[in-house]
Amino acid sequence: MIDMDRIPESIAVIMDGNGRWAKKRFLPRVAGHNAGMLAMKEIIKTASTIGVKHLTVYAFSTENWKRTEEEVSGIFKLLVKYVDSELDELHKNNVRVRILGDYSIIPKAAKNSIEKSLATTAENTGLQFNIALNYGSRAEIVRAVNRINEDIRGGKLEADTEVTEELLSRYLYTGDENGNIPDPDLIIRTSGEERLSNFLLWQSAYSEFAFTDVLWPDFTPEEFKRLIEVYQNRDRRFGGRK
Ligand code: FPP
């Protein structure tokens, strides 16, 4: 049983294994992503119900452009389909959508869907659903440094500004521009892979990790809750002592 008084405030998920799920069924990879989208829908619902404040998912990395044209365009088409079918429901459930990453260069239709989701849910105060899209953490950190530099040169920051951890954090995608998303308490990765793959490198300094062999399309609310229970049994010390 999970302890409802200690639900992690911020959870991030690497939704891995869609391709393998499809392969096992002799289906095209995009069918795996479609099944992955359905799994994601259920996890958003569960996160919202149990009172998670931030759910951050890795939907498309800066490295994912290396995949075939068919797969890349398939993923963005799914995004449009997802927004078309789910935006009303998300809005009704008071979910706020945010994007981490440079979505200016994604296909037009997907970009429009994203902008519509951002605008529609801008005032919502429930679960914040953060989609990492064309996101890479090293690029994010480099961008933050360049933005600080620009703001110093442009006079928005004092010329002798000392760069601190707090300042750098505010210039990341998870910073001011997205309402300062708390660092993930828990990072989940499915499909048996145990690595971060350029996701939230800065933000994960003290995150707990939970891995499961389940492929993302098979990931259920029950498994999600089981991993939260695993998290609740961890002893977080943040470098200090009990
Ligand atoms: C990783 O599995 C998954 C992705 C790169 C894409 C995730 C996309 C979705 C869940 C689709 C829906 C998303 C939105 C925002 C509508 P993989 O393809 O790397 O799997 P593999 O390692 O088994 O090949």
Coordinates of N, CA and C and ligand atoms in Angstrom, one line a residue:
M1 N 0.8 -1.2 0.0 CA 0.0 0.0 0.0 C 0.9 1.3 0.0
I2 N 0.5 2.3 -0.8 CA 1.3 3.5 -0.7 C 0.7 4.4 0.4
D3 N 1.7 5.2 0.9 CA 1.3 6.1 2.0 C 0.8 7.4 1.3
M4 N -0.5 7.6 1.4 CA -1.0 8.8 0.7 C -0.5 10.1 1.3
D5 N 0.1 10.1 2.5 CA 0.6 11.3 3.1 C 2.0 11.6 2.6
R6 N 2.6 10.7 1.9 CA 4.0 10.9 1.4 C 4.1 10.7 -0.1
I7 N 3.2 11.2 -0.8 CA 3.2 11.0 -2.3 C 4.3 11.9 -2.8
P8 N 5.2 11.4 -3.7 CA 6.3 12.2 -4.2 C 5.7 13.4 -5.0
E9 N 6.2 14.6 -4.8 CA 5.7 15.8 -5.4 C 6.0 15.8 -6.9
S10 N 7.2 15.4 -7.2 CA 7.6 15.5 -8.6 C 8.2 14.1 -9.1
I11 N 7.6 13.6 -10.1 CA 8.0 12.3 -10.7 C 8.3 12.5 -12.2
A12 N 9.4 11.9 -12.6 CA 9.8 11.9 -14.0 C 9.9 10.5 -14.5
V13 N 9.5 10.4 -15.8 CA 9.4 9.0 -16.4 C 10.1 8.9 -17.7
I14 N 11.0 7.9 -17.9 CA 11.5 7.6 -19.2 C 10.7 6.4 -19.7
M15 N 9.9 6.7 -20.7 CA 8.9 5.8 -21.2 C 9.6 4.9 -22.3
D16 N 10.4 3.9 -21.8 CA 11.2 3.1 -22.8 C 10.6 1.8 -23.1
G17 N 10.8 1.3 -24.3 CA 10.4 -0.1 -24.6 C 9.3 -0.2 -25.6
N18 N 8.8 0.9 -26.2 CA 7.7 0.9 -27.2 C 8.1 0.1 -28.4
G19 N 9.4 0.3 -28.9 CA 9.8 -0.4 -30.1 C 9.9 -1.9 -29.8
R20 N 10.4 -2.4 -28.7 CA 10.5 -3.8 -28.4 C 9.1 -4.4 -28.2
W21 N 8.2 -3.6 -27.6 CA 6.8 -4.1 -27.5 C 6.2 -4.4 -28.8
A22 N 6.4 -3.5 -29.8 CA 5.9 -3.7 -31.1 C 6.5 -4.9 -31.8
K23 N 7.8 -5.0 -31.7 CA 8.6 -6.0 -32.4 C 8.1 -7.4 -31.9
K24 N 7.9 -7.5 -30.6 CA 7.4 -8.8 -30.1 C 6.1 -9.2 -30.8
R25 N 5.3 -8.3 -31.2 CA 4.0 -8.5 -31.8 C 4.0 -8.4 -33.4
F26 N 5.2 -8.3 -33.9 CA 5.4 -8.2 -35.4 C 4.6 -6.9 -35.9
L27 N 4.6 -5.9 -35.1 CA 3.9 -4.7 -35.5 C 5.0 -3.6 -35.8
P28 N 4.6 -2.6 -36.6 CA 5.5 -1.4 -36.8 C 5.8 -0.7 -35.5
R29 N 7.0 0.0 -35.4 CA 7.3 0.7 -34.2 C 6.3 1.7 -33.8
V30 N 5.7 2.3 -34.8 CA 4.7 3.4 -34.4 C 3.5 2.8 -33.6
A31 N 3.2 1.5 -33.9 CA 2.1 0.9 -33.1 C 2.5 0.8 -31.7
G32 N 3.8 0.6 -31.4 CA 4.3 0.6 -30.1 C 4.2 1.9 -29.4
H33 N 4.5 3.0 -30.2 CA 4.3 4.3 -29.6 C 2.8 4.7 -29.3
N34 N 2.0 4.1 -30.2 CA 0.5 4.4 -30.0 C 0.1 3.7 -28.7
A35 N 0.6 2.4 -28.5 CA 0.2 1.7 -27.2 C 0.9 2.5 -26.0
G36 N 2.0 3.1 -26.3 CA 2.7 3.8 -25.2 C 1.9 5.1 -24.8
M37 N 1.3 5.7 -25.8 CA 0.5 6.8 -25.6 C -0.7 6.5 -24.7
L38 N -1.3 5.3 -25.0 CA -2.4 4.9 -24.1 C -2.0 4.6 -22.7
A39 N -0.8 4.0 -22.5 CA -0.3 3.8 -21.2 C -0.1 5.1 -20.5
M40 N 0.5 6.1 -21.2 CA 0.8 7.4 -20.7 C -0.5 8.1 -20.1
K41 N -1.6 7.9 -20.9 CA -2.9 8.5 -20.5 C -3.3 8.0 -19.1
E42 N -3.2 6.7 -18.9 CA -3.6 6.1 -17.6 C -2.7 6.6 -16.5
I43 N -1.4 6.8 -16.8 CA -0.5 7.2 -15.7 C -0.8 8.7 -15.3
I44 N -1.1 9.5 -16.3 CA -1.5 10.9 -16.0 C -2.7 10.9 -15.1
K45 N -3.7 10.1 -15.4 CA -4.9 10.0 -14.6 C -4.6 9.6 -13.2
T46 N -3.7 8.6 -13.0 CA -3.4 8.1 -11.7 C -2.6 9.1 -10.9
A47 N -1.6 9.7 -11.6 CA -0.8 10.7 -10.9 C -1.7 11.9 -10.4
S48 N -2.6 12.3 -11.2 CA -3.5 13.4 -10.9 C -4.4 12.9 -9.7
T49 N -4.9 11.7 -9.7 CA -5.8 11.2 -8.6 C -5.1 11.1 -7.3
I50 N -3.8 10.6 -7.3 CA -3.2 10.4 -6.0 C -2.5 11.7 -5.5
G51 N -2.5 12.8 -6.3 CA -2.0 14.0 -5.8 C -0.5 14.3 -6.1
V52 N 0.0 13.7 -7.2 CA 1.4 14.1 -7.6 C 1.2 15.5 -8.2
K53 N 2.2 16.4 -7.9 CA 2.1 17.8 -8.4 C 2.7 17.9 -9.8
H54 N 3.8 17.2 -10.0 CA 4.5 17.3 -11.3 C 4.8 16.0 -11.9
L55 N 4.3 15.7 -13.1 CA 4.7 14.5 -13.8 C 5.4 14.9 -15.1
T56 N 6.7 14.5 -15.2 CA 7.5 14.9 -16.4 C 7.8 13.7 -17.2
V57 N 7.5 13.7 -18.5 CA 7.7 12.5 -19.3 C 8.7 12.9 -20.4
Y58 N 9.6 11.9 -20.7 CA 10.5 12.1 -21.8 C 9.9 11.6 -23.1
A59 N 9.3 12.5 -23.9 CA 8.6 12.0 -25.1 C 9.4 12.0 -26.3
F60 N 10.4 12.9 -26.4 CA 11.2 12.9 -27.7 C 12.5 13.7 -27.3
S61 N 13.6 13.0 -27.5 CA 14.9 13.6 -27.2 C 15.6 14.2 -28.4
T62 N 16.6 15.0 -28.1 CA 17.3 15.7 -29.2 C 18.0 14.6 -30.1
E63 N 18.2 13.4 -29.5 CA 18.8 12.4 -30.3 C 17.8 11.5 -31.1
N64 N 16.5 11.7 -30.8 CA 15.5 10.8 -31.5 C 15.3 11.2 -32.9
W65 N 15.9 12.3 -33.4 CA 15.8 12.7 -34.8 C 16.6 11.7 -35.7
K66 N 17.5 11.0 -35.0 CA 18.3 10.0 -35.8 C 17.4 8.8 -36.3
R67 N 16.2 8.7 -35.8 CA 15.3 7.6 -36.2 C 14.8 7.8 -37.6
T68 N 14.1 6.8 -38.2 CA 13.7 6.9 -39.5 C 12.6 8.0 -39.6
E69 N 12.5 8.6 -40.8 CA 11.5 9.6 -41.0 C 10.1 9.1 -40.6
E70 N 9.8 7.9 -41.0 CA 8.5 7.3 -40.7 C 8.2 7.2 -39.2
E71 N 9.2 6.9 -38.4 CA 9.0 6.8 -37.0 C 8.9 8.2 -36.4
V72 N 9.8 9.1 -36.8 CA 9.7 10.5 -36.3 C 8.4 11.1 -36.6
S73 N 8.0 11.0 -37.8 CA 6.7 11.7 -38.2 C 5.5 11.0 -37.5
G74 N 5.7 9.7 -37.3 CA 4.6 8.9 -36.6 C 4.5 9.4 -35.2
I75 N 5.6 9.6 -34.5 CA 5.5 10.1 -33.1 C 4.8 11.5 -33.0
F76 N 5.1 12.4 -34.0 CA 4.5 13.7 -33.9 C 3.0 13.6 -34.3
K77 N 2.7 12.7 -35.2 CA 1.3 12.5 -35.5 C 0.5 12.0 -34.3
L78 N 1.1 11.2 -33.6 CA 0.5 10.7 -32.3 C 0.2 11.8 -31.4
L79 N 1.2 12.7 -31.3 CA 1.1 13.8 -30.4 C -0.2 14.6 -30.8
V80 N -0.4 14.9 -32.1 CA -1.5 15.6 -32.5 C -2.8 14.8 -32.2
K81 N -2.8 13.5 -32.4 CA -3.9 12.7 -32.1 C -4.2 12.7 -30.6
Y82 N -3.2 12.7 -29.8 CA -3.3 12.7 -28.4 C -4.0 14.0 -27.9
V83 N -3.5 15.1 -28.4 CA -4.1 16.4 -28.0 C -5.5 16.5 -28.5
D84 N -5.8 16.1 -29.7 CA -7.2 16.2 -30.2 C -8.1 15.4 -29.3
S85 N -7.7 14.2 -28.9 CA -8.6 13.4 -28.2 C -8.6 13.7 -26.7
E86 N -7.6 14.2 -26.1 CA -7.4 14.3 -24.7 C -7.5 15.7 -24.1
L87 N -7.3 16.7 -24.9 CA -7.1 18.0 -24.3 C -8.3 18.4 -23.4
D88 N -9.5 18.2 -23.9 CA -10.7 18.5 -23.1 C -10.7 17.8 -21.7
E89 N -10.4 16.6 -21.8 CA -10.3 15.8 -20.5 C -9.2 16.3 -19.6
L90 N -8.1 16.6 -20.1 CA -7.0 17.2 -19.3 C -7.4 18.5 -18.7
H91 N -8.1 19.3 -19.5 CA -8.5 20.6 -19.0 C -9.6 20.4 -17.9
K92 N -10.5 19.5 -18.1 CA -11.6 19.2 -17.2 C -11.0 18.8 -15.8
N93 N -9.9 18.0 -15.9 CA -9.2 17.5 -14.7 C -8.2 18.5 -14.1
N94 N -8.3 19.8 -14.6 CA -7.4 20.8 -14.1 C -5.9 20.6 -14.3
V95 N -5.6 19.8 -15.3 CA -4.2 19.5 -15.6 C -3.6 20.7 -16.4
R96 N -2.4 21.1 -16.0 CA -1.7 22.1 -16.8 C -0.5 21.5 -17.6
V97 N -0.5 21.8 -18.9 CA 0.5 21.2 -19.7 C 1.7 22.2 -19.9
R98 N 2.9 21.7 -19.8 CA 4.1 22.5 -20.1 C 5.0 21.7 -21.0
I99 N 5.9 22.4 -21.7 CA 6.8 21.8 -22.5 C 8.3 22.1 -22.1
L100 N 9.1 21.1 -22.0 CA 10.5 21.3 -21.8 C 11.2 21.0 -23.1
G101 N 12.0 21.9 -23.7 CA 12.7 21.6 -24.9 C 12.3 22.6 -26.0
D102 N 13.1 22.6 -27.1 CA 12.9 23.5 -28.1 C 11.9 22.9 -29.1
Y103 N 10.6 23.3 -28.9 CA 9.6 22.7 -29.8 C 9.3 23.6 -31.1
S104 N 10.2 24.6 -31.2 CA 9.9 25.5 -32.4 C 10.2 24.8 -33.7
I105 N 11.0 23.7 -33.6 CA 11.4 23.1 -34.9 C 10.6 21.8 -35.2
I106 N 9.6 21.5 -34.4 CA 8.9 20.2 -34.6 C 7.9 20.5 -35.7
P107 N 7.3 19.4 -36.4 CA 6.4 19.6 -37.5 C 5.2 20.6 -37.1
K108 N 4.8 21.4 -38.0 CA 3.8 22.4 -37.8 C 2.6 22.0 -37.1
A109 N 2.0 20.9 -37.5 CA 0.7 20.4 -36.9 C 0.9 20.1 -35.4
A110 N 2.1 19.5 -35.1 CA 2.4 19.2 -33.7 C 2.6 20.4 -32.9
K111 N 3.3 21.4 -33.5 CA 3.6 22.6 -32.8 C 2.2 23.4 -32.5
N112 N 1.3 23.3 -33.5 CA 0.0 24.0 -33.2 C -0.7 23.3 -32.1
S113 N -0.7 22.0 -32.1 CA -1.3 21.2 -31.0 C -0.7 21.6 -29.6
I114 N 0.6 21.7 -29.6 CA 1.3 22.1 -28.4 C 0.8 23.4 -27.9
E115 N 0.8 24.4 -28.8 CA 0.5 25.7 -28.5 C -1.0 25.8 -27.9
K116 N -1.8 25.0 -28.6 CA -3.2 25.0 -28.1 C -3.3 24.4 -26.7
S117 N -2.6 23.3 -26.4 CA -2.6 22.7 -25.1 C -2.1 23.7 -24.0
L118 N -1.0 24.4 -24.4 CA -0.4 25.4 -23.4 C -1.4 26.5 -23.1
A119 N -2.1 27.0 -24.2 CA -3.0 28.1 -24.0 C -4.2 27.7 -23.2
T120 N -4.8 26.5 -23.6 CA -6.0 26.0 -23.0 C -5.8 25.8 -21.5
T121 N -4.7 25.2 -21.1 CA -4.5 24.8 -19.7 C -3.7 25.8 -18.8
A122 N -3.4 27.0 -19.4 CA -2.5 27.9 -18.7 C -2.9 28.3 -17.3
E123 N -4.2 28.3 -17.1 CA -4.7 28.7 -15.7 C -4.9 27.6 -14.8
N124 N -4.7 26.4 -15.2 CA -5.1 25.2 -14.4 C -4.1 25.0 -13.3
T125 N -4.6 24.5 -12.2 CA -3.8 24.5 -10.9 C -3.6 23.1 -10.4
G126 N -4.1 22.0 -11.1 CA -3.9 20.7 -10.6 C -2.5 20.1 -11.0
L127 N -2.5 18.9 -11.4 CA -1.3 18.2 -11.9 C -0.6 19.0 -13.0
Q128 N 0.7 19.3 -12.9 CA 1.4 19.9 -14.0 C 2.1 18.7 -14.8
F129 N 1.6 18.6 -16.0 CA 2.1 17.6 -16.9 C 3.2 18.2 -17.8
N130 N 4.4 17.8 -17.6 CA 5.5 18.4 -18.3 C 6.0 17.4 -19.4
I131 N 6.0 17.8 -20.6 CA 6.4 17.0 -21.7 C 7.8 17.4 -22.2
A132 N 8.8 16.6 -22.1 CA 10.1 16.9 -22.6 C 10.1 16.5 -24.1
L133 N 10.2 17.5 -25.0 CA 10.0 17.3 -26.4 C 11.2 18.0 -27.1
N134 N 11.9 17.3 -27.9 CA 13.1 17.8 -28.5 C 14.0 18.3 -27.4
Y135 N 14.1 17.5 -26.3 CA 14.8 17.9 -25.1 C 16.1 17.1 -25.0
G136 N 17.1 17.7 -24.5 CA 18.4 17.1 -24.2 C 19.0 17.9 -23.0
S137 N 19.4 17.2 -22.0 CA 19.8 17.9 -20.8 C 21.1 18.7 -21.0
R138 N 22.1 18.2 -21.7 CA 23.3 18.9 -21.9 C 23.0 20.2 -22.7
A139 N 22.2 20.1 -23.8 CA 21.8 21.3 -24.5 C 21.1 22.3 -23.6
E140 N 20.3 21.7 -22.7 CA 19.5 22.6 -21.8 C 20.5 23.4 -20.9
I141 N 21.6 22.7 -20.4 CA 22.5 23.4 -19.5 C 23.3 24.5 -20.3
V142 N 23.7 24.1 -21.5 CA 24.5 25.0 -22.3 C 23.6 26.2 -22.7
R143 N 22.4 26.0 -23.0 CA 21.4 27.1 -23.3 C 21.3 28.0 -22.1
A144 N 21.2 27.4 -20.9 CA 21.0 28.2 -19.7 C 22.2 29.2 -19.5
V145 N 23.4 28.6 -19.7 CA 24.6 29.4 -19.6 C 24.6 30.6 -20.6
N146 N 24.2 30.2 -21.9 CA 24.2 31.3 -22.9 C 23.1 32.3 -22.6
R147 N 22.0 31.9 -22.0 CA 20.9 32.9 -21.7 C 21.3 33.8 -20.6
I148 N 22.1 33.2 -19.6 CA 22.6 34.1 -18.5 C 23.5 35.2 -19.1
N149 N 24.4 34.7 -20.0 CA 25.4 35.5 -20.7 C 24.7 36.7 -21.4
E150 N 23.6 36.3 -22.2 CA 22.8 37.3 -22.9 C 22.2 38.3 -22.0
D151 N 21.7 37.8 -20.9 CA 21.0 38.7 -19.9 C 22.0 39.6 -19.2
I152 N 23.2 39.2 -19.1 CA 24.3 40.1 -18.5 C 24.6 41.1 -19.6
R153 N 24.8 40.7 -20.8 CA 25.1 41.7 -21.9 C 24.0 42.6 -22.2
G154 N 22.8 42.1 -22.1 CA 21.6 42.9 -22.3 C 21.2 43.8 -21.1
G155 N 21.8 43.7 -20.0 CA 21.5 44.5 -18.9 C 20.4 44.0 -18.0
K156 N 19.8 42.8 -18.3 CA 18.8 42.3 -17.4 C 19.4 41.7 -16.1
L157 N 20.6 41.4 -16.2 CA 21.3 40.9 -15.0 C 22.5 41.9 -14.8
E158 N 22.9 42.2 -13.5 CA 24.0 43.0 -13.2 C 25.3 42.5 -13.9
A159 N 26.2 43.4 -14.3 CA 27.4 43.0 -15.0 C 28.3 42.1 -14.1
D160 N 28.2 42.3 -12.8 CA 29.1 41.5 -11.9 C 28.3 40.3 -11.3
T161 N 27.2 39.9 -11.9 CA 26.4 38.8 -11.4 C 27.3 37.5 -11.1
E162 N 27.1 37.0 -9.9 CA 27.8 35.7 -9.6 C 26.8 34.6 -10.0
V163 N 27.3 33.7 -10.8 CA 26.4 32.6 -11.2 C 26.4 31.6 -10.0
T164 N 25.2 31.3 -9.6 CA 25.0 30.4 -8.5 C 24.2 29.2 -9.0
E165 N 24.1 28.2 -8.2 CA 23.3 27.0 -8.5 C 21.8 27.5 -8.7
E166 N 21.4 28.3 -7.8 CA 20.0 28.8 -7.9 C 19.8 29.6 -9.2
L167 N 20.7 30.4 -9.5 CA 20.5 31.2 -10.8 C 20.5 30.3 -12.0
L168 N 21.5 29.4 -12.1 CA 21.5 28.5 -13.2 C 20.2 27.7 -13.3
S169 N 19.7 27.2 -12.2 CA 18.5 26.4 -12.2 C 17.3 27.2 -12.8
R170 N 17.3 28.5 -12.5 CA 16.2 29.3 -13.0 C 16.2 29.5 -14.5
Y171 N 17.4 29.3 -15.1 CA 17.5 29.4 -16.6 C 17.4 28.1 -17.4
L172 N 17.2 27.0 -16.6 CA 16.9 25.8 -17.3 C 15.5 25.7 -17.8
Y173 N 15.1 24.8 -18.7 CA 13.7 24.6 -19.1 C 12.8 24.4 -17.9
T174 N 13.4 23.8 -16.8 CA 12.6 23.5 -15.6 C 12.5 24.7 -14.7
G175 N 13.1 25.9 -15.1 CA 13.2 27.1 -14.3 C 12.0 28.0 -14.5
D176 N 12.3 29.3 -14.4 CA 11.3 30.4 -14.5 C 10.3 30.2 -15.6
E177 N 10.8 29.8 -16.8 CA 9.8 29.8 -17.9 C 8.7 28.7 -17.8
N178 N 9.0 27.8 -16.9 CA 7.9 26.7 -16.7 C 7.5 26.7 -15.2
G179 N 7.6 27.8 -14.5 CA 7.1 27.9 -13.2 C 8.0 27.2 -12.1
N180 N 9.2 27.0 -12.4 CA 10.2 26.3 -11.5 C 9.7 25.0 -11.0
I181 N 9.8 24.0 -11.9 CA 9.4 22.6 -11.6 C 10.4 22.0 -10.5
P182 N 9.8 21.5 -9.4 CA 10.7 21.0 -8.4 C 11.6 19.8 -9.0
D183 N 12.8 19.6 -8.5 CA 13.6 18.5 -9.0 C 12.8 17.2 -8.7
P184 N 13.0 16.2 -9.6 CA 12.2 15.0 -9.4 C 12.6 14.3 -8.2
D185 N 11.6 13.9 -7.4 CA 11.9 13.0 -6.2 C 12.2 11.6 -6.7
L186 N 11.5 11.2 -7.7 CA 11.6 9.9 -8.3 C 11.7 9.9 -9.8
I187 N 12.6 9.1 -10.3 CA 12.7 9.0 -11.8 C 12.5 7.5 -12.1
I188 N 11.5 7.2 -12.9 CA 11.2 5.9 -13.3 C 11.7 5.6 -14.7
R189 N 12.3 4.4 -15.0 CA 12.6 4.1 -16.3 C 12.1 2.6 -16.5
T190 N 11.4 2.4 -17.6 CA 10.9 1.1 -17.9 C 11.8 0.3 -18.9
S191 N 11.4 -0.9 -19.1 CA 12.0 -1.8 -20.1 C 13.4 -2.3 -19.7
G192 N 13.8 -2.2 -18.5 CA 15.0 -2.9 -18.0 C 16.3 -2.1 -18.3
E193 N 16.2 -1.0 -19.0 CA 17.4 -0.1 -19.2 C 17.6 0.7 -18.0
E194 N 18.9 0.8 -17.6 CA 19.2 1.6 -16.4 C 20.2 2.7 -16.6
R195 N 19.7 3.7 -17.3 CA 20.5 4.9 -17.6 C 19.6 6.1 -17.8
L196 N 20.3 7.3 -17.8 CA 19.5 8.6 -17.8 C 19.3 9.1 -19.2
S197 N 20.2 8.7 -20.1 CA 20.0 9.1 -21.5 C 19.8 10.6 -21.7
N198 N 20.6 11.4 -21.1 CA 20.5 12.9 -21.3 C 19.2 13.5 -20.8
F199 N 18.6 12.9 -19.8 CA 17.3 13.5 -19.3 C 17.6 14.1 -17.9
L200 N 17.3 15.3 -17.7 CA 17.3 16.0 -16.4 C 18.6 15.8 -15.6
L201 N 19.7 15.9 -16.2 CA 21.0 15.6 -15.6 C 21.2 16.5 -14.3
W202 N 21.0 17.8 -14.5 CA 21.2 18.7 -13.4 C 20.1 18.5 -12.3
Q203 N 18.9 18.3 -12.7 CA 17.8 18.2 -11.8 C 17.7 16.9 -11.0
S204 N 18.5 15.8 -11.5 CA 18.4 14.5 -10.8 C 19.4 14.3 -9.8
A205 N 20.1 15.4 -9.4 CA 21.3 15.2 -8.4 C 20.9 14.4 -7.2
Y206 N 19.7 14.5 -6.7 CA 19.3 13.8 -5.5 C 18.0 12.9 -5.7
S207 N 17.7 12.6 -7.0 CA 16.5 11.9 -7.2 C 16.8 10.4 -6.9
E208 N 15.7 9.8 -6.5 CA 15.7 8.3 -6.4 C 15.3 7.7 -7.7
F209 N 16.0 6.6 -8.0 CA 15.7 5.9 -9.3 C 14.9 4.6 -9.1
A210 N 13.9 4.4 -9.9 CA 13.2 3.1 -9.8 C 13.2 2.5 -11.3
F211 N 13.7 1.3 -11.4 CA 13.7 0.7 -12.7 C 12.7 -0.6 -12.7
T212 N 12.1 -0.8 -13.8 CA 11.3 -2.0 -14.0 C 11.5 -2.6 -15.3
D213 N 11.4 -3.9 -15.4 CA 11.5 -4.6 -16.7 C 10.3 -4.4 -17.6
V214 N 9.2 -4.0 -17.1 CA 8.0 -3.8 -17.9 C 8.3 -2.9 -19.0
L215 N 7.8 -3.3 -20.2 CA 7.9 -2.4 -21.4 C 6.9 -1.2 -21.2
W216 N 7.2 0.0 -21.7 CA 6.3 1.1 -21.4 C 4.8 0.8 -21.8
P217 N 4.5 0.2 -23.0 CA 3.1 0.1 -23.3 C 2.4 -0.9 -22.3
D218 N 3.1 -1.7 -21.6 CA 2.5 -2.6 -20.6 C 2.5 -2.0 -19.2
F219 N 3.0 -0.8 -19.0 CA 3.1 -0.1 -17.7 C 1.7 0.3 -17.2
T220 N 1.4 -0.2 -16.1 CA 0.0 0.0 -15.5 C 0.0 0.9 -14.3
P221 N -1.1 1.5 -14.0 CA -1.2 2.2 -12.7 C -0.8 1.4 -11.5
E222 N -1.0 0.1 -11.5 CA -0.6 -0.8 -10.4 C 0.9 -0.8 -10.3
E223 N 1.6 -0.9 -11.4 CA 3.1 -0.9 -11.4 C 3.6 0.5 -11.0
F224 N 3.0 1.5 -11.5 CA 3.3 2.9 -11.1 C 3.2 3.0 -9.5
K225 N 2.2 2.5 -9.0 CA 2.0 2.6 -7.5 C 3.0 1.7 -6.8
R226 N 3.3 0.6 -7.4 CA 4.3 -0.3 -6.7 C 5.7 0.5 -6.7
L227 N 6.0 1.2 -7.7 CA 7.3 1.9 -7.7 C 7.3 3.1 -6.8
I228 N 6.1 3.7 -6.6 CA 6.0 4.8 -5.6 C 6.2 4.2 -4.2
E229 N 5.7 2.9 -4.0 CA 5.9 2.3 -2.7 C 7.4 2.0 -2.5
V230 N 8.1 1.5 -3.5 CA 9.5 1.3 -3.5 C 10.2 2.6 -3.0
Y231 N 9.8 3.7 -3.7 CA 10.4 5.0 -3.4 C 10.1 5.3 -1.9
Q232 N 8.9 5.0 -1.4 CA 8.6 5.4 0.0 C 9.4 4.6 1.0
N233 N 9.9 3.5 0.6 CA 10.8 2.7 1.5 C 12.2 3.1 1.4
R234 N 12.6 4.0 0.6 CA 14.0 4.5 0.5 C 14.3 5.5 1.6
D235 N 15.6 5.6 1.9 CA 16.0 6.5 3.0 C 16.7 7.6 2.3
R236 N 16.1 8.8 2.1 CA 16.7 9.9 1.4 C 17.5 10.8 2.4
R237 N 18.7 11.0 2.2 CA 19.6 11.8 3.1 C 20.1 13.0 2.5
F238 N 20.1 13.2 1.2 CA 20.6 14.4 0.5 C 22.0 14.7 1.0
G239 N 22.8 13.6 1.2 CA 24.2 13.9 1.5 C 24.5 14.1 3.0
G240 N 23.4 14.2 3.7 CA 23.5 14.4 5.2 C 23.4 13.1 5.9
R241 N 23.2 13.1 7.2 CA 23.0 11.9 8.0 C 21.7 11.9 8.7
K242 N 21.2 10.8 8.9 CA 19.9 10.6 9.6 C 19.9 11.2 11.0
Ligands
FPP1 C1 11.0 5.0 -26.1 O1 10.8 3.7 -26.6 C2 9.9 5.9 -26.5 C3 10.0 7.0 -27.3 C4 11.2 7.5 -27.9 C5 8.8 7.8 -27.6 C6 7.8 8.0 -26.5 C7 6.5 8.4 -27.1 C8 5.3 8.1 -26.7 C9 5.0 7.3 -25.4 C10 4.2 8.5 -27.5 C11 3.2 9.4 -27.0 C12 3.8 10.7 -26.6 C13 3.1 11.9 -26.6 C14 3.6 13.1 -25.9 C15 1.8 12.0 -27.3 P1 11.8 3.2 -27.8 O2 11.2 3.5 -29.1 O3 13.1 3.6 -27.6 O4 11.7 1.6 -27.5 P2 12.8 0.5 -27.8 O5 13.9 0.9 -26.9 O6 12.1 -0.8 -27.3 O7 13.1 0.6 -29.2

